[in-house]
Tab-separated table of C-alpha atoms and ligand atoms in Angstrom:
chain	number	residue	atom	x	y	z
A	1	MET	CA	82.601	-204.947	149.373
A	2	LYS	CA	81.215	-205.064	145.886
A	3	ILE	CA	77.920	-203.224	147.513
A	4	GLN	CA	80.111	-199.713	148.637
A	5	THR	CA	81.834	-200.005	145.294
A	6	LEU	CA	78.447	-199.744	143.183
A	7	THR	CA	76.988	-197.086	145.620
A	8	LEU	CA	80.759	-194.621	145.069
A	9	ASN	CA	80.847	-196.064	141.090
A	10	ALA	CA	76.448	-195.051	141.520
A	11	ALA	CA	77.850	-191.070	142.639
A	12	LEU	CA	80.730	-191.151	140.631
A	13	SER	CA	78.808	-192.010	137.149
A	14	THR	CA	76.094	-189.655	137.811
A	15	ALA	CA	78.475	-187.047	137.134
A	16	LEU	CA	79.604	-188.241	134.130
A	17	LEU	CA	76.362	-189.104	132.440
A	18	LEU	CA	73.315	-187.842	132.610
A	19	ALA	CA	71.252	-187.014	135.842
A	20	GLY	CA	68.362	-189.613	136.290
A	21	ASN	CA	69.197	-192.730	134.984
A	22	ALA	CA	72.630	-193.465	135.978
A	23	HIS	CA	72.667	-196.590	138.127
A	24	ALA	CA	76.591	-198.155	138.791
A	25	ALA	CA	76.011	-200.698	136.170
A	26	GLU	CA	78.446	-202.811	133.930
A	27	PHE	CA	77.388	-202.860	130.455
A	28	ASN	CA	77.973	-206.709	129.273
A	29	GLN	CA	74.808	-208.069	127.625
A	30	VAL	CA	75.018	-207.182	124.179
A	31	ASP	CA	71.544	-207.316	122.583
A	32	ALA	CA	73.619	-208.659	118.590
A	33	ALA	CA	70.477	-208.009	117.250
A	34	ARG	CA	70.718	-204.346	117.832
A	35	SER	CA	74.299	-204.090	117.236
A	36	SER	CA	75.777	-203.810	113.958
A	37	LEU	CA	79.495	-203.520	112.642
A	38	ALA	CA	79.389	-201.343	108.670
A	39	PHE	CA	82.656	-200.416	106.662
A	40	SER	CA	82.827	-197.797	104.104
A	41	SER	CA	85.351	-198.545	101.263
A	42	LYS	CA	86.475	-196.348	98.483
A	43	GLN	CA	86.206	-197.733	94.558
A	44	MET	CA	87.777	-195.187	92.363
A	45	GLY	CA	86.996	-192.071	94.364
A	46	VAL	CA	82.934	-193.563	95.004
A	47	PRO	CA	82.084	-194.951	99.040
A	48	VAL	CA	80.800	-197.947	98.384
A	49	PRO	CA	79.557	-199.049	102.067
A	50	GLY	CA	79.321	-202.404	104.082
A	51	SER	CA	78.799	-204.405	106.820
A	52	PHE	CA	78.950	-208.112	107.914
A	53	LYS	CA	75.967	-209.856	109.175
A	54	ARG	CA	77.366	-211.855	111.734
A	55	PHE	CA	79.948	-211.188	114.660
A	56	THR	CA	79.897	-211.476	118.251
A	57	THR	CA	81.400	-208.902	121.070
A	58	GLN	CA	81.860	-209.010	124.233
A	59	ILE	CA	81.434	-205.886	126.588
A	60	ALA	CA	81.809	-205.505	129.643
A	61	PHE	CA	82.410	-201.441	131.021
A	62	ASP	CA	81.084	-199.629	133.277
A	63	PRO	CA	81.012	-195.970	132.596
A	64	ALA	CA	82.270	-195.678	136.064
A	65	LYS	CA	85.166	-197.069	135.378
A	66	PRO	CA	85.873	-196.872	131.748
A	67	THR	CA	89.312	-197.726	132.481
A	68	ALA	CA	88.840	-200.717	133.195
A	69	ALA	CA	86.375	-201.937	130.398
A	70	SER	CA	87.033	-204.581	127.835
A	71	THR	CA	86.302	-205.696	124.602
A	72	THR	CA	86.453	-208.552	122.057
A	73	LEU	CA	84.823	-208.441	118.718
A	74	GLU	CA	84.589	-211.968	116.724
A	75	ILE	CA	83.653	-211.340	112.803
A	76	ASP	CA	82.683	-213.893	110.768
A	77	LEU	CA	84.288	-213.057	107.407
A	78	ALA	CA	81.557	-214.830	104.810
A	79	SER	CA	78.704	-213.082	106.256
A	80	ILE	CA	80.297	-209.895	104.244
A	81	ASP	CA	78.254	-207.405	102.501
A	82	ALA	CA	80.536	-205.921	100.756
A	83	GLY	CA	77.552	-204.078	98.455
A	84	SER	CA	77.565	-205.866	95.323
A	85	LYS	CA	77.061	-209.737	94.362
A	86	ASP	CA	80.908	-209.827	92.427
A	87	ALA	CA	82.282	-207.851	95.486
A	88	ASN	CA	80.692	-210.472	98.034
A	89	ASP	CA	81.969	-213.593	96.128
A	90	GLU	CA	85.523	-211.854	94.906
A	91	VAL	CA	86.549	-210.478	98.560
A	92	VAL	CA	85.748	-213.895	100.436
A	93	GLY	CA	88.299	-215.172	98.559
A	94	LYS	CA	92.460	-216.007	98.285
A	95	GLN	CA	93.264	-212.488	97.867
A	96	TRP	CA	91.433	-210.828	99.819
A	97	PHE	CA	90.436	-212.403	103.109
A	98	ASN	CA	90.791	-216.127	101.976
A	99	VAL	CA	88.222	-217.123	104.682
A	100	LYS	CA	88.743	-220.525	103.934
A	101	ALA	CA	92.051	-220.211	105.934
A	102	PHE	CA	91.221	-217.082	108.178
A	103	PRO	CA	87.624	-217.305	108.663
A	104	THR	CA	87.267	-214.922	111.328
A	105	ALA	CA	88.731	-211.516	112.227
A	106	LYS	CA	89.551	-210.533	115.998
A	107	PHE	CA	89.856	-207.346	118.080
A	108	VAL	CA	91.143	-207.825	121.717
A	109	SER	CA	91.278	-204.807	123.684
A	110	THR	CA	93.791	-204.149	125.931
A	111	GLY	CA	92.604	-200.912	127.511
A	112	VAL	CA	90.516	-197.964	127.393
A	113	LYS	CA	90.743	-194.198	127.444
A	114	ALA	CA	88.760	-191.984	128.877
A	115	LEU	CA	88.692	-188.768	126.350
A	116	GLY	CA	86.463	-186.733	128.847
A	117	GLY	CA	82.339	-186.490	128.555
A	118	ASN	CA	81.278	-189.470	127.080
A	119	ARG	CA	83.924	-190.175	124.843
A	120	PHE	CA	86.327	-192.463	125.236
A	121	GLU	CA	88.900	-194.527	123.144
A	122	ALA	CA	89.675	-198.403	123.112
A	123	ILE	CA	93.115	-200.012	121.881
A	124	GLY	CA	94.056	-203.376	121.265
A	125	LYS	CA	95.289	-205.388	118.873
A	126	MET	CA	93.268	-206.662	115.727
A	127	THR	CA	93.792	-209.861	113.894
A	128	ILE	CA	92.808	-210.094	110.266
A	129	LYS	CA	94.283	-213.498	107.917
A	130	GLY	CA	97.173	-213.946	110.059
A	131	GLN	CA	98.097	-210.255	110.835
A	132	THR	CA	98.199	-209.172	113.420
A	133	ARG	CA	98.092	-204.467	114.061
A	134	ASP	CA	97.101	-202.305	117.178
A	135	VAL	CA	94.191	-200.243	116.592
A	136	VAL	CA	92.836	-197.199	117.925
A	137	ALA	CA	89.265	-197.128	117.883
A	138	PRO	CA	87.234	-193.378	119.533
A	139	PHE	CA	83.970	-194.544	120.602
A	140	THR	CA	81.292	-192.314	122.166
A	141	PHE	CA	78.628	-194.107	125.167
A	142	LYS	CA	75.843	-193.320	125.613
A	143	GLN	CA	72.741	-194.907	127.778
A	144	ASP	CA	69.719	-194.553	126.608
A	145	GLY	CA	66.923	-196.330	129.403
A	146	ALA	CA	68.672	-200.369	130.574
A	147	SER	CA	71.078	-200.253	127.618
A	148	GLY	CA	74.297	-198.441	126.871
A	149	VAL	CA	74.951	-197.590	123.170
A	150	PHE	CA	78.732	-197.824	121.973
A	151	ASP	CA	79.377	-196.160	118.382
A	152	GLY	CA	82.580	-195.621	117.120
A	153	GLY	CA	85.382	-196.957	114.358
A	154	PHE	CA	88.448	-196.050	113.418
A	155	VAL	CA	90.676	-196.501	109.814
A	156	LEU	CA	92.401	-199.503	108.753
A	157	LYS	CA	94.921	-199.559	106.448
A	158	ARG	CA	94.138	-203.038	104.460
A	159	MET	CA	97.140	-203.569	103.204
A	160	GLU	CA	98.496	-203.765	106.661
A	161	TYR	CA	96.832	-206.854	106.624
A	162	ASN	CA	96.939	-208.294	102.658
A	163	ILE	CA	93.559	-207.692	102.673
A	164	GLY	CA	93.479	-207.228	98.554
A	165	GLU	CA	96.725	-209.043	97.132
A	166	GLY	CA	97.950	-209.538	93.513
A	167	PRO	CA	96.183	-206.933	91.173
A	168	TRP	CA	94.250	-206.175	94.298
A	169	ALA	CA	97.045	-203.918	96.192
A	170	ASP	CA	96.830	-201.270	93.639
A	171	VAL	CA	95.522	-198.916	96.107
A	172	SER	CA	94.742	-195.719	93.473
A	173	ALA	CA	91.476	-198.830	92.173
A	174	VAL	CA	90.243	-199.714	95.886
A	175	ALA	CA	91.674	-197.179	98.491
A	176	ASN	CA	93.911	-198.462	101.512
A	177	GLU	CA	92.092	-197.157	104.347
A	178	ILE	CA	88.752	-199.065	104.317
A	179	GLU	CA	86.319	-197.383	107.569
A	180	ILE	CA	84.995	-198.754	109.675
A	181	LYS	CA	81.703	-197.723	112.184
A	182	PHE	CA	80.358	-199.765	115.086
A	183	HIS	CA	77.088	-200.056	116.869
A	184	VAL	CA	76.846	-201.664	119.830
A	185	VAL	CA	73.787	-201.910	122.238
A	186	ALA	CA	74.566	-203.539	125.402
A	187	ASN	CA	72.696	-203.676	128.366
A	188	ALA	CA	73.820	-203.742	131.926
A	189	ALA	CA	74.554	-207.236	133.905
A	190	LYS	CA	70.981	-208.875	134.897
A	191	LYS	CA	71.346	-208.985	138.754
B	1	MET	CA	69.721	-163.748	59.993
B	2	ASN	CA	70.415	-166.194	57.760
B	3	THR	CA	69.102	-169.479	58.183
B	4	THR	CA	70.155	-171.070	55.163
B	5	ALA	CA	73.617	-170.785	55.787
B	6	PRO	CA	75.512	-173.637	53.751
B	7	ARG	CA	77.422	-174.631	56.782
B	8	TYR	CA	76.498	-175.800	60.274
B	9	SER	CA	78.146	-173.298	62.592
B	10	GLY	CA	81.000	-173.320	64.293
B	11	PRO	CA	79.829	-174.566	67.356
B	12	ALA	CA	77.168	-177.387	65.824
B	13	ILE	CA	80.319	-178.935	64.265
B	14	ALA	CA	82.636	-179.049	67.629
B	15	ALA	CA	79.680	-180.811	69.583
B	16	HIS	CA	78.964	-183.170	67.005
B	17	TRP	CA	82.399	-184.091	66.689
B	18	LEU	CA	83.562	-184.055	70.201
B	19	ILE	CA	79.775	-185.866	70.820
B	20	ALA	CA	80.526	-188.443	68.483
B	21	ALA	CA	84.456	-189.738	69.534
B	22	LEU	CA	83.213	-189.885	72.886
B	23	ILE	CA	79.965	-192.038	72.305
B	24	LEU	CA	82.474	-194.622	69.680
B	25	VAL	CA	84.864	-194.767	72.652
B	26	ALA	CA	82.130	-195.087	75.426
B	27	PHE	CA	80.601	-198.056	73.379
B	28	PRO	CA	83.414	-199.869	72.806
B	29	LEU	CA	84.565	-199.494	76.160
B	30	GLY	CA	81.420	-200.994	77.882
B	31	VAL	CA	80.797	-203.587	75.616
B	32	TYR	CA	84.151	-204.773	76.482
B	33	MET	CA	84.310	-204.391	80.343
B	34	HIS	CA	81.181	-205.378	81.206
B	35	ASP	CA	82.313	-209.083	80.445
B	36	LEU	CA	85.634	-208.693	82.271
B	37	PRO	CA	86.151	-210.280	85.237
B	38	LEU	CA	86.238	-208.354	87.907
B	39	SER	CA	89.594	-206.485	89.104
B	40	PRO	CA	91.152	-203.055	89.636
B	41	ASN	CA	91.278	-202.581	86.044
B	42	LYS	CA	87.754	-203.322	85.141
B	43	LEU	CA	86.772	-200.862	88.338
B	44	LYS	CA	89.127	-198.545	86.551
B	45	LEU	CA	87.342	-199.054	83.322
B	46	TYR	CA	83.564	-198.436	85.026
B	47	SER	CA	84.741	-195.322	85.854
B	48	TYR	CA	86.004	-194.610	82.347
B	49	HIS	CA	83.165	-195.507	80.755
B	50	LYS	CA	80.993	-193.354	83.411
B	51	TRP	CA	83.089	-190.220	82.991
B	52	ILE	CA	83.256	-190.306	79.192
B	53	GLY	CA	79.341	-190.542	79.498
B	54	ILE	CA	78.494	-188.197	81.501
B	55	THR	CA	80.530	-186.222	79.869
B	56	VAL	CA	78.908	-186.762	76.962
B	57	LEU	CA	75.485	-185.788	78.875
B	58	LEU	CA	76.806	-182.736	79.981
B	59	LEU	CA	77.965	-181.481	76.297
B	60	PHE	CA	74.230	-182.531	75.218
B	61	VAL	CA	72.832	-179.689	77.378
B	62	PRO	CA	74.343	-176.662	75.371
B	63	ARG	CA	74.509	-178.590	72.278
B	64	ILE	CA	70.537	-179.284	72.237
B	65	LEU	CA	69.840	-175.442	73.502
B	66	TRP	CA	71.837	-174.126	70.682
B	67	ARG	CA	70.478	-176.700	68.420
B	68	ILE	CA	66.566	-175.052	69.572
B	69	THR	CA	68.340	-172.033	68.782
B	70	HIS	CA	69.833	-171.506	65.822
B	71	ARG	CA	68.394	-173.567	62.743
B	72	PRO	CA	70.875	-176.346	60.829
B	73	PRO	CA	71.333	-175.357	56.905
B	74	ALA	CA	68.556	-176.041	54.890
B	75	ALA	CA	68.904	-179.484	54.017
B	76	LEU	CA	70.694	-179.896	50.204
B	77	PRO	CA	68.122	-181.002	47.380
B	78	MET	CA	67.298	-184.883	47.608
B	79	PRO	CA	64.210	-186.909	47.517
B	80	ALA	CA	61.622	-185.862	50.369
B	81	TRP	CA	61.973	-189.015	51.682
B	82	GLN	CA	65.335	-189.694	52.387
B	83	HIS	CA	65.481	-186.353	53.651
B	84	LYS	CA	62.710	-187.369	56.461
B	85	ILE	CA	64.847	-190.421	57.213
B	86	ALA	CA	68.048	-187.908	57.805
B	87	GLU	CA	65.648	-186.174	59.607
B	88	GLY	CA	63.976	-189.142	61.923
B	89	THR	CA	67.649	-189.956	62.500
B	90	HIS	CA	68.953	-186.894	63.903
B	91	HIS	CA	66.391	-186.232	66.148
B	92	LEU	CA	66.231	-190.653	67.467
B	93	LEU	CA	70.710	-189.761	67.631
B	94	TYR	CA	69.436	-186.786	69.957
B	95	LEU	CA	67.231	-188.811	72.116
B	96	LEU	CA	69.607	-191.068	72.494
B	97	MET	CA	72.736	-189.011	73.327
B	98	PHE	CA	70.119	-187.709	76.454
B	99	LEU	CA	68.658	-191.272	77.393
B	100	VAL	CA	71.752	-193.774	77.468
B	101	PRO	CA	73.939	-192.066	79.314
B	102	LEU	CA	71.114	-190.906	81.151
B	103	THR	CA	70.074	-194.305	81.982
B	104	GLY	CA	74.052	-195.602	82.962
B	105	TRP	CA	73.532	-192.915	85.665
B	106	LEU	CA	70.377	-194.785	86.807
B	107	MET	CA	71.810	-197.757	86.440
B	108	SER	CA	74.594	-196.942	88.298
B	109	SER	CA	72.639	-194.970	91.301
B	110	ALA	CA	70.273	-197.773	91.932
B	111	LYS	CA	73.136	-200.688	91.867
B	112	GLY	CA	74.207	-198.316	94.987
B	113	PHE	CA	77.543	-197.129	93.193
B	114	GLN	CA	77.267	-193.543	93.221
B	115	VAL	CA	79.296	-191.939	90.201
B	116	VAL	CA	82.003	-189.215	91.221
B	117	TYR	CA	83.113	-187.766	88.217
B	118	PHE	CA	86.622	-187.841	87.487
B	119	GLY	CA	86.724	-189.801	90.929
B	120	VAL	CA	86.706	-186.405	92.486
B	121	LEU	CA	82.940	-184.797	91.841
B	122	PRO	CA	80.534	-186.461	93.730
B	123	LEU	CA	77.427	-186.367	91.971
B	124	PRO	CA	73.436	-187.254	93.380
B	125	ASP	CA	72.164	-190.371	93.008
B	126	LEU	CA	69.380	-190.147	91.172
B	127	ILE	CA	67.432	-192.959	92.449
B	128	GLY	CA	67.508	-195.648	96.307
B	129	LYS	CA	69.650	-198.639	95.730
B	130	SER	CA	67.572	-201.367	94.339
B	131	GLU	CA	68.887	-204.258	92.883
B	132	GLU	CA	64.994	-204.557	90.874
B	133	LEU	CA	65.386	-201.162	88.950
B	134	GLY	CA	69.786	-201.799	89.279
B	135	ASP	CA	68.903	-204.850	87.019
B	136	LEU	CA	66.139	-203.162	84.590
B	137	PHE	CA	68.162	-199.971	83.839
B	138	LYS	CA	71.092	-202.539	83.309
B	139	GLU	CA	68.526	-203.825	80.724
B	140	VAL	CA	67.241	-200.446	79.215
B	141	HIS	CA	70.633	-199.319	78.992
B	142	GLU	CA	72.193	-201.802	76.389
B	143	ALA	CA	68.811	-202.043	74.437
B	144	LEU	CA	69.258	-198.809	73.860
B	145	ASN	CA	72.672	-198.893	73.070
B	146	TRP	CA	71.814	-201.111	70.496
B	147	ALA	CA	69.403	-198.739	68.759
B	148	LEU	CA	72.053	-196.889	69.017
B	149	LEU	CA	74.801	-198.610	67.223
B	150	VAL	CA	71.386	-199.517	64.378
B	151	LEU	CA	70.984	-195.653	64.258
B	152	VAL	CA	74.704	-194.397	64.081
B	153	GLY	CA	74.893	-197.426	61.644
B	154	LEU	CA	72.372	-195.583	59.485
B	155	HIS	CA	73.672	-191.841	60.126
B	156	VAL	CA	77.463	-192.819	58.685
B	157	ALA	CA	76.329	-194.588	56.154
B	158	GLY	CA	74.112	-191.840	55.124
B	159	ALA	CA	76.824	-189.387	54.652
B	160	LEU	CA	78.649	-192.013	52.823
B	161	LYS	CA	76.231	-192.274	50.545
B	162	HIS	CA	75.593	-188.347	50.065
B	163	VAL	CA	79.789	-188.251	49.982
B	164	ILE	CA	80.207	-191.549	47.373
B	165	LEU	CA	76.611	-191.626	45.353
B	166	ASP	CA	75.694	-188.108	45.490
B	167	LYS	CA	79.018	-186.166	45.411
B	168	ASP	CA	77.270	-183.261	47.449
B	169	GLY	CA	78.291	-181.445	50.411
B	170	THR	CA	76.777	-183.023	52.715
B	171	LEU	CA	79.330	-183.749	54.959
B	172	ARG	CA	81.367	-181.079	53.795
B	173	ARG	CA	78.987	-178.916	55.726
B	174	MET	CA	79.772	-180.914	59.374
B	175	LEU	CA	83.278	-180.793	59.012
B	176	PRO	CA	85.412	-178.484	60.896
B	177	PHE	CA	87.934	-177.310	57.979
B	178	GLY	CA	85.587	-177.417	54.768
B	179	LYS	CA	84.225	-175.032	52.868
C	201	HEM	C1	77.095	-191.930	75.566
C	201	HEM	C2	77.522	-192.828	76.629
C	201	HEM	C3	77.379	-194.051	76.754
C	201	HEM	C4	77.756	-195.101	75.777
C	201	HEM	C5	77.210	-194.904	74.409
C	201	HEM	C6	77.352	-196.081	76.616
C	201	HEM	C7	77.604	-197.891	76.508
C	201	HEM	C8	77.108	-198.502	77.067
C	201	HEM	C9	77.435	-200.244	76.080
C	201	HEM	C10	78.061	-200.472	74.651
C	201	HEM	C11	77.553	-200.634	76.843
C	201	HEM	C12	77.717	-202.206	77.376
C	201	HEM	C13	76.317	-202.966	76.936
C	201	HEM	C14	76.069	-204.435	76.779
C	201	HEM	O1	76.585	-205.184	76.202
C	201	HEM	O2	75.938	-205.641	77.882
C	201	HEM	C15	77.547	-200.297	78.657
C	201	HEM	C16	77.877	-200.880	79.802
C	201	HEM	C17	77.568	-199.876	81.237
C	201	HEM	N1	77.251	-198.754	81.019
C	201	HEM	FE1	77.107	-197.604	79.417
C	201	HEM	N2	77.221	-195.823	78.337
C	201	HEM	C18	77.207	-194.124	78.364
C	201	HEM	C19	76.960	-193.723	79.406
C	201	HEM	C20	77.231	-194.537	80.157
C	201	HEM	C21	76.664	-193.364	82.026
C	201	HEM	C22	76.719	-192.065	81.950
C	201	HEM	C23	77.232	-194.421	82.162
C	201	HEM	C24	77.199	-194.764	83.979
C	201	HEM	C25	76.951	-193.104	85.066
C	201	HEM	C26	77.415	-195.749	82.502
C	201	HEM	C27	77.377	-197.594	82.751
C	201	HEM	C28	77.698	-198.659	81.926
C	201	HEM	C29	77.581	-200.206	83.037
C	201	HEM	C30	77.768	-199.487	84.230
C	201	HEM	C31	77.711	-200.546	82.248
C	201	HEM	C32	77.657	-202.255	82.189
C	201	HEM	C33	76.491	-202.480	83.058
C	201	HEM	C34	77.367	-204.030	83.405
C	201	HEM	O3	76.751	-204.147	84.518
C	201	HEM	O4	77.143	-205.383	82.198
C	201	HEM	N3	76.942	-195.704	81.110
C	201	HEM	N4	77.895	-199.025	78.331
C	202	HEM	C1	78.237	-191.148	67.697
C	202	HEM	C2	77.917	-190.534	66.801
C	202	HEM	C3	77.303	-189.825	66.457
C	202	HEM	C4	76.410	-188.969	65.936
C	202	HEM	C5	75.548	-189.808	67.740
C	202	HEM	C6	75.707	-187.842	65.720
C	202	HEM	C7	74.954	-186.707	65.454
C	202	HEM	C8	74.459	-186.009	64.770
C	202	HEM	C9	73.175	-185.763	64.420
C	202	HEM	C10	72.169	-185.472	66.188
C	202	HEM	C11	72.940	-184.325	63.896
C	202	HEM	C12	72.254	-183.904	62.783
C	202	HEM	C13	72.514	-181.908	63.268
C	202	HEM	C14	71.334	-181.484	63.158
C	202	HEM	O1	70.550	-180.499	62.147
C	202	HEM	O2	70.562	-181.325	64.090
C	202	HEM	C15	74.171	-185.194	63.079
C	202	HEM	C16	74.166	-184.384	61.416
C	202	HEM	C17	75.531	-184.656	60.876
C	202	HEM	N1	76.458	-185.932	61.100
C	202	HEM	FE1	76.515	-187.180	62.463
C	202	HEM	N2	77.162	-188.231	64.184
C	202	HEM	C18	78.081	-189.465	64.729
C	202	HEM	C19	78.595	-189.529	64.162
C	202	HEM	C20	78.822	-188.844	62.379
C	202	HEM	C21	79.844	-189.572	61.802
C	202	HEM	C22	80.887	-191.003	62.135
C	202	HEM	C23	79.920	-188.527	60.770
C	202	HEM	C24	80.565	-189.038	58.924
C	202	HEM	C25	81.083	-190.400	58.754
C	202	HEM	C26	78.723	-188.067	60.819
C	202	HEM	C27	77.893	-187.251	59.488
C	202	HEM	C28	77.339	-186.307	59.859
C	202	HEM	C29	76.869	-185.553	59.343
C	202	HEM	C30	77.000	-185.362	57.081
C	202	HEM	C31	75.910	-184.494	59.446
C	202	HEM	C32	75.140	-183.399	59.451
C	202	HEM	C33	74.215	-183.985	57.772
C	202	HEM	C34	73.393	-182.764	56.981
C	202	HEM	O3	74.436	-181.555	56.997
C	202	HEM	O4	72.032	-182.612	57.240
C	202	HEM	N3	78.057	-188.144	61.801
C	202	HEM	N4	75.122	-186.067	63.592
């Protein structure tokens, strides 16, 4: 039964992917060392890049059955690099992420849509600082040898999660919109 | 061409006072802002400081071109040593008018903060992000600013000396509405 589906998937995914390297396979072994989670905030109109050094991702993605895919992402918020030491000290504090009370942020997918070609959309719930919001994150999938490469992002509105309270709620200094960019490399399941 | 015109030309006077005013705002702003705890207010003041400083840098270019192509009025009678000090101070002031904002820009680039002029026009980063260079240019920016403070102090003292002690026309010929 499983084997039959696999064969069928192989045929389908050949159409979907570049010919030759398409083996129907579920990409579910995330390679943390080759994955990254970056963001860009805007301070007084100045784009300031940042990233999270530690996060764990679970992915189960079969390009032949994208709608069956699922993913969860858990971010260790204390691992933030917000562009400068001052900023790093600030954003873990109460008014921003309040990492003492909320050490992690979590994204749990509820569905994946195929948008055509190698483009997809992950739909799910993002929880940060006790606030849960719907998120839609478009991404592309590329097969690179035995690895699947997921690249995508979305715009997070920080005020929806109370990230930056008090004086920091002033979005003319730090814009509401934070651009999130993820790059996840996952290998196909070992047999 | 009258190279001994008794007054500075209009553009020289305009540039002098405009740049002087901008520096006299940027300087105390720089001293005040850098000790503030991180806050939206601090981010705003830093940006205002950078925009004012970049304006000085932009105005410096036409000013120095004008200065090179137009001789200032010949010095009023004064002892040679005073004239030398006045001229030397002017040259150093021109140098700092350029180097102070330039090192500020270099510092910003090295610290990984692009300068976006008035929040809308992104200026290129002069150098890549580097903690050591960021700290270095911060030191240099600061040191040059103290040099600037001393020179402006000397410069203003000289101007006042001409008004109060010499009672000559030195200040008047740099003033916009004098005769
Ligand atoms: C006429 C031009 C300028 C003047 C007179 C000026 C003056 C000053 C002064 C007095 C300080 C405080 C130094 C200290 O006490 O530590 C300062 C700091 C600073 N300046 Fe400027 N500045 C100028 C232009 C610029 C420009 C063009 C930039 C950037 C594009 C800039 C960026 C900075 C920054 C980032 C600091 C804070 C350094 C820190 O973190 O302590 N400045 N400036
Ligand atoms: C940041 C502040 C200032 C800077 C950077 C500055 C710079 C300069 C420079 C470079 C010159 C030389 C012009 C030339 O012959 O090429 C000059 C001339 C002059 N400045 Fe300033 N200045 C400043 C503030 C002031 C102030 C506050 C005063 C008055 C109290 C003043 C009075 C004069 C006068 C009278 C001259 C003409 C000197 C002469 O006729 O030989 N300046 N200034």
